[in-house]
mmCIF file of C-alpha atoms (C1' of nucleotides) in Angstrom:
data_model
loop_
_atom_site.group_PDB
_atom_site.id
_atom_site.type_symbol
_atom_site.label_atom_id
_atom_site.label_comp_id
_atom_site.label_asym_id
_atom_site.label_seq_id
_atom_site.Cartn_x
_atom_site.Cartn_y
_atom_site.Cartn_z
ATOM 1 C CA MET A 200 -131.759 -32.860 28.097
ATOM 2 C CA ALA A 201 -135.176 -32.314 26.635
ATOM 3 C CA LYS A 202 -137.031 -35.443 25.643
ATOM 4 C CA TYR A 203 -139.348 -36.006 22.716
ATOM 5 C CA TRP A 204 -142.978 -37.113 22.607
ATOM 6 C CA LEU A 205 -145.950 -37.387 20.332
ATOM 7 C CA MET A 206 -149.462 -36.458 21.419
ATOM 8 C CA LYS A 207 -152.600 -37.224 19.479
ATOM 9 C CA SER A 208 -155.752 -35.246 19.157
ATOM 10 C CA GLU A 209 -158.758 -35.881 17.010
ATOM 11 C CA ALA A 210 -158.517 -33.295 14.279
ATOM 12 C CA ASP A 211 -162.106 -32.131 14.671
ATOM 13 C CA VAL A 212 -161.977 -31.998 18.481
ATOM 14 C CA TYR A 213 -158.852 -30.005 19.293
ATOM 15 C CA SER A 214 -156.568 -29.180 16.389
ATOM 16 C CA ILE A 215 -153.195 -27.481 16.130
ATOM 17 C CA ASP A 216 -155.136 -24.349 15.144
ATOM 18 C CA ASP A 217 -157.082 -24.520 18.402
ATOM 19 C CA LEU A 218 -153.813 -24.844 20.294
ATOM 20 C CA LYS A 219 -152.390 -21.900 18.385
ATOM 21 C CA LYS A 220 -155.432 -19.815 19.247
ATOM 22 C CA ASP A 221 -155.307 -20.771 22.932
ATOM 23 C CA GLY A 222 -151.537 -20.528 23.212
ATOM 24 C CA ARG A 223 -151.442 -23.304 25.780
ATOM 25 C CA THR A 224 -153.746 -25.990 27.044
ATOM 26 C CA MET A 225 -154.328 -28.538 29.771
ATOM 27 C CA TRP A 226 -154.135 -32.025 28.254
ATOM 28 C CA ASP A 227 -157.141 -33.416 30.104
ATOM 29 C CA GLY A 228 -159.148 -36.545 29.518
ATOM 30 C CA VAL A 229 -156.374 -39.085 29.114
ATOM 31 C CA ARG A 230 -157.745 -42.291 30.647
ATOM 32 C CA ASN A 231 -155.112 -44.769 29.642
ATOM 33 C CA TYR A 232 -152.407 -45.795 32.084
ATOM 34 C CA GLN A 233 -149.575 -45.990 29.617
ATOM 35 C CA ALA A 234 -150.362 -42.549 28.246
ATOM 36 C CA ARG A 235 -150.646 -41.213 31.780
ATOM 37 C CA ASN A 236 -147.287 -42.695 32.733
ATOM 38 C CA ASN A 237 -145.723 -41.027 29.744
ATOM 39 C CA MET A 238 -147.118 -37.661 30.828
ATOM 40 C CA LYS A 239 -145.756 -38.224 34.324
ATOM 41 C CA ALA A 240 -142.324 -38.729 32.788
ATOM 42 C CA MET A 241 -142.445 -35.412 30.927
ATOM 43 C CA GLU A 242 -140.361 -32.472 31.976
ATOM 44 C CA LYS A 243 -140.757 -28.799 31.303
ATOM 45 C CA GLY A 244 -139.193 -27.961 27.957
ATOM 46 C CA ASP A 245 -139.734 -31.399 26.389
ATOM 47 C CA TRP A 246 -140.787 -31.303 22.735
ATOM 48 C CA VAL A 247 -144.092 -32.654 21.510
ATOM 49 C CA LEU A 248 -145.044 -33.641 17.989
ATOM 50 C CA TYR A 249 -148.692 -32.707 17.579
ATOM 51 C CA TYR A 250 -150.641 -35.367 15.721
ATOM 52 C CA HIS A 251 -154.113 -35.329 14.220
ATOM 53 C CA SER A 252 -155.950 -38.626 14.215
ATOM 54 C CA ARG A 253 -159.269 -39.245 12.456
ATOM 55 C CA GLN A 254 -158.440 -37.171 9.453
ATOM 56 C CA THR A 255 -157.313 -38.364 6.016
ATOM 57 C CA PRO A 256 -154.525 -38.983 6.211
ATOM 58 C CA SER A 257 -153.677 -38.786 9.898
ATOM 59 C CA ALA A 258 -150.641 -36.577 10.242
ATOM 60 C CA VAL A 259 -148.163 -34.729 12.390
ATOM 61 C CA THR A 260 -149.271 -31.127 12.051
ATOM 62 C CA GLY A 261 -147.064 -29.126 14.342
ATOM 63 C CA LEU A 262 -144.849 -28.760 17.329
ATOM 64 C CA ALA A 263 -145.653 -28.058 20.952
ATOM 65 C CA ARG A 264 -143.728 -27.953 24.202
ATOM 66 C CA VAL A 265 -144.355 -29.044 27.766
ATOM 67 C CA VAL A 266 -144.821 -25.961 29.963
ATOM 68 C CA LYS A 267 -146.156 -27.520 33.163
ATOM 69 C CA GLU A 268 -145.202 -30.917 34.513
ATOM 70 C CA ALA A 269 -147.678 -33.556 35.617
ATOM 71 C CA TYR A 270 -150.428 -32.696 38.099
ATOM 72 C CA PRO A 271 -153.787 -34.338 38.821
ATOM 73 C CA ASP A 272 -156.391 -33.985 36.079
ATOM 74 C CA PRO A 273 -159.136 -31.915 37.746
ATOM 75 C CA THR A 274 -161.861 -33.295 35.486
ATOM 76 C CA GLN A 275 -161.664 -36.708 37.177
ATOM 77 C CA PHE A 276 -163.173 -35.220 40.370
ATOM 78 C CA ASP A 277 -166.019 -33.315 38.740
ATOM 79 C CA PRO A 278 -169.170 -35.475 38.775
ATOM 80 C CA LYS A 279 -170.712 -33.391 36.015
ATOM 81 C CA HIS A 280 -167.755 -33.754 33.713
ATOM 82 C CA LYS A 281 -167.607 -36.423 31.074
ATOM 83 C CA TYR A 282 -164.140 -37.378 32.265
ATOM 84 C CA PHE A 283 -165.335 -37.909 35.839
ATOM 85 C CA ASP A 284 -163.935 -41.039 37.459
ATOM 86 C CA ALA A 285 -165.741 -42.128 40.611
ATOM 87 C CA LYS A 286 -162.961 -44.548 41.465
ATOM 88 C CA SER A 287 -160.268 -41.906 41.671
ATOM 89 C CA ASP A 288 -159.257 -40.809 45.168
ATOM 90 C CA GLU A 289 -158.352 -37.148 45.739
ATOM 91 C CA ASP A 290 -155.533 -38.217 48.034
ATOM 92 C CA ASP A 291 -154.209 -40.593 45.408
ATOM 93 C CA PRO A 292 -155.367 -39.328 42.018
ATOM 94 C CA ARG A 293 -155.550 -41.848 39.252
ATOM 95 C CA TRP A 294 -155.220 -39.487 36.288
ATOM 96 C CA TRP A 295 -152.531 -36.913 35.656
ATOM 97 C CA LEU A 296 -151.895 -34.418 32.911
ATOM 98 C CA VAL A 297 -149.468 -31.787 31.688
ATOM 99 C CA ASP A 298 -149.868 -28.378 30.107
ATOM 100 C CA ILE A 299 -148.435 -27.846 26.655
ATOM 101 C CA GLU A 300 -147.929 -24.685 24.665
ATOM 102 C CA PHE A 301 -148.102 -24.005 20.948
ATOM 103 C CA VAL A 302 -144.736 -23.683 19.241
ATOM 104 C CA ARG A 303 -145.255 -24.029 15.517
ATOM 105 C CA LYS A 304 -147.696 -25.245 12.916
ATOM 106 C CA PHE A 305 -146.070 -27.052 10.000
ATOM 107 C CA ASP A 306 -146.623 -25.661 6.511
ATOM 108 C CA GLU A 307 -146.446 -29.236 5.366
ATOM 109 C CA GLN A 308 -148.153 -31.973 7.366
ATOM 110 C CA VAL A 309 -146.332 -35.274 7.700
ATOM 111 C CA GLY A 310 -148.874 -37.981 6.887
ATOM 112 C CA LEU A 311 -148.945 -41.409 8.464
ATOM 113 C CA PRO A 312 -148.415 -43.224 5.126
ATOM 114 C CA ASP A 313 -145.206 -41.248 4.610
ATOM 115 C CA ILE A 314 -144.079 -42.024 8.142
ATOM 116 C CA LYS A 315 -144.734 -45.722 7.591
ATOM 117 C CA ALA A 316 -142.831 -45.662 4.305
ATOM 118 C CA ARG A 317 -139.858 -43.803 5.681
ATOM 119 C CA LYS A 318 -136.706 -45.711 6.439
ATOM 120 C CA GLY A 319 -135.696 -45.171 10.013
ATOM 121 C CA LEU A 320 -139.207 -44.649 11.335
ATOM 122 C CA ALA A 321 -140.287 -48.295 11.318
ATOM 123 C CA ASP A 322 -139.790 -48.557 15.072
ATOM 124 C CA MET A 323 -141.843 -45.509 15.949
ATOM 125 C CA VAL A 324 -144.497 -46.285 18.539
ATOM 126 C CA LEU A 325 -146.953 -44.574 16.223
ATOM 127 C CA VAL A 326 -146.321 -47.219 13.579
ATOM 128 C CA ASN A 327 -146.465 -50.184 15.939
ATOM 129 C CA ASN A 328 -149.061 -49.253 18.538
ATOM 130 C CA SER A 329 -151.644 -47.103 16.888
ATOM 131 C CA ARG A 330 -153.817 -46.848 19.990
ATOM 132 C CA LEU A 331 -151.476 -45.031 22.357
ATOM 133 C CA SER A 332 -152.321 -41.325 22.505
ATOM 134 C CA VAL A 333 -149.243 -40.088 24.366
ATOM 135 C CA GLN A 334 -146.046 -41.773 23.334
ATOM 136 C CA PRO A 335 -142.277 -41.351 23.462
ATOM 137 C CA VAL A 336 -140.327 -40.456 20.327
ATOM 138 C CA ARG A 337 -136.633 -41.093 19.828
ATOM 139 C CA LYS A 338 -134.423 -38.135 19.012
ATOM 140 C CA ALA A 339 -133.529 -39.488 15.571
ATOM 141 C CA GLU A 340 -137.214 -40.045 14.829
ATOM 142 C CA PHE A 341 -138.058 -36.538 15.926
ATOM 143 C CA GLU A 342 -135.349 -35.128 13.675
ATOM 144 C CA THR A 343 -136.547 -37.188 10.725
ATOM 145 C CA VAL A 344 -140.165 -36.077 11.123
ATOM 146 C CA LEU A 345 -139.080 -32.449 11.290
ATOM 147 C CA LYS A 346 -136.980 -32.894 8.205
ATOM 148 C CA MET A 347 -139.956 -34.424 6.379
ATOM 149 C CA ALA A 348 -142.028 -31.408 7.352
ATOM 150 C CA GLY A 349 -139.343 -29.122 5.945
ATOM 151 C CA GLU A 350 -138.800 -27.665 9.401
ATOM 152 C CA ALA A 351 -135.612 -26.790 11.208
ATOM 153 C CA MET A 352 -134.890 -28.278 14.617
ATOM 154 C CA PRO A 353 -136.211 -26.042 17.376
ATOM 155 C "C1'" DG B 648 -169.271 -45.245 8.858
ATOM 156 C "C1'" DC B 649 -167.157 -49.718 9.518
ATOM 157 C "C1'" DC B 650 -164.632 -52.681 12.079
ATOM 158 C "C1'" DA B 651 -160.038 -54.629 13.792
ATOM 159 C "C1'" DA B 652 -157.186 -54.114 17.545
ATOM 160 C "C1'" DC B 653 -156.644 -53.086 21.961
ATOM 161 C "C1'" DG B 654 -157.561 -52.013 26.996
ATOM 162 C "C1'" DT B 655 -160.610 -52.601 30.839
ATOM 163 C "C1'" DT B 656 -164.117 -54.773 33.611
ATOM 164 C "C1'" DG B 657 -166.150 -58.153 36.198
ATOM 165 C "C1'" DG B 658 -168.007 -62.938 36.879
ATOM 166 C "C1'" DC B 659 -166.414 -67.150 38.139
ATOM 167 C "C1'" DG C 1339 -156.052 -65.291 37.836
ATOM 168 C "C1'" DC C 1340 -158.501 -66.373 33.618
ATOM 169 C "C1'" DC C 1341 -161.058 -64.867 29.979
ATOM 170 C "C1'" DA C 1342 -165.539 -63.375 27.799
ATOM 171 C "C1'" DA C 1343 -167.906 -59.292 27.120
ATOM 172 C "C1'" DC C 1344 -167.805 -54.754 26.411
ATOM 173 C "C1'" DG C 1345 -166.269 -49.976 25.134
ATOM 174 C "C1'" DT C 1346 -163.061 -47.084 22.676
ATOM 175 C "C1'" DT C 1347 -159.609 -45.724 19.372
ATOM 176 C "C1'" DG C 1348 -158.245 -44.706 15.048
ATOM 177 C "C1'" DG C 1349 -156.977 -46.325 10.192
ATOM 178 C "C1'" DC C 1350 -159.193 -46.983 6.187
#
DNA sequence: GCCAACGTTGGC
DNA sequence: GCCAACGTTGGC
């Protein structure tokens, strides 16, 4: 059974349009343990709501899918990279990531205010823990967000 | 651009 | 192990 997730990206850093252009991408740079643990729990074929933060309003803008399960984030070992982590051991990597692929861009974005106002979405992690960049989504929540976007279930 | 909320670090 | 200081995220 595929699971459901939500992944955030700053709209002006890597948008759904960038993902569409690239087709797929390596979700590097996550340096938060909870977010990392969520990526480790992902399986190929899981669905991902793609969310833009730092835009007005923040919004779910599309759909992506996990295409490669967790492996060590190579940027943590590159001293020249901004995501370099000197404390990470190659034999026991601290940071992991997944690859996701573009599925669909929504014609209609689902804004955070609408999500907050929607009955049935009050328990979404997005609503209650605004800092977590990779988070689980319940099936019913996923279905509701898709419905709000005017999209059919994948 | 501001700043509240949160996670992490490090001194003790 | 506590907690103050610091850095970052992200809503507004």
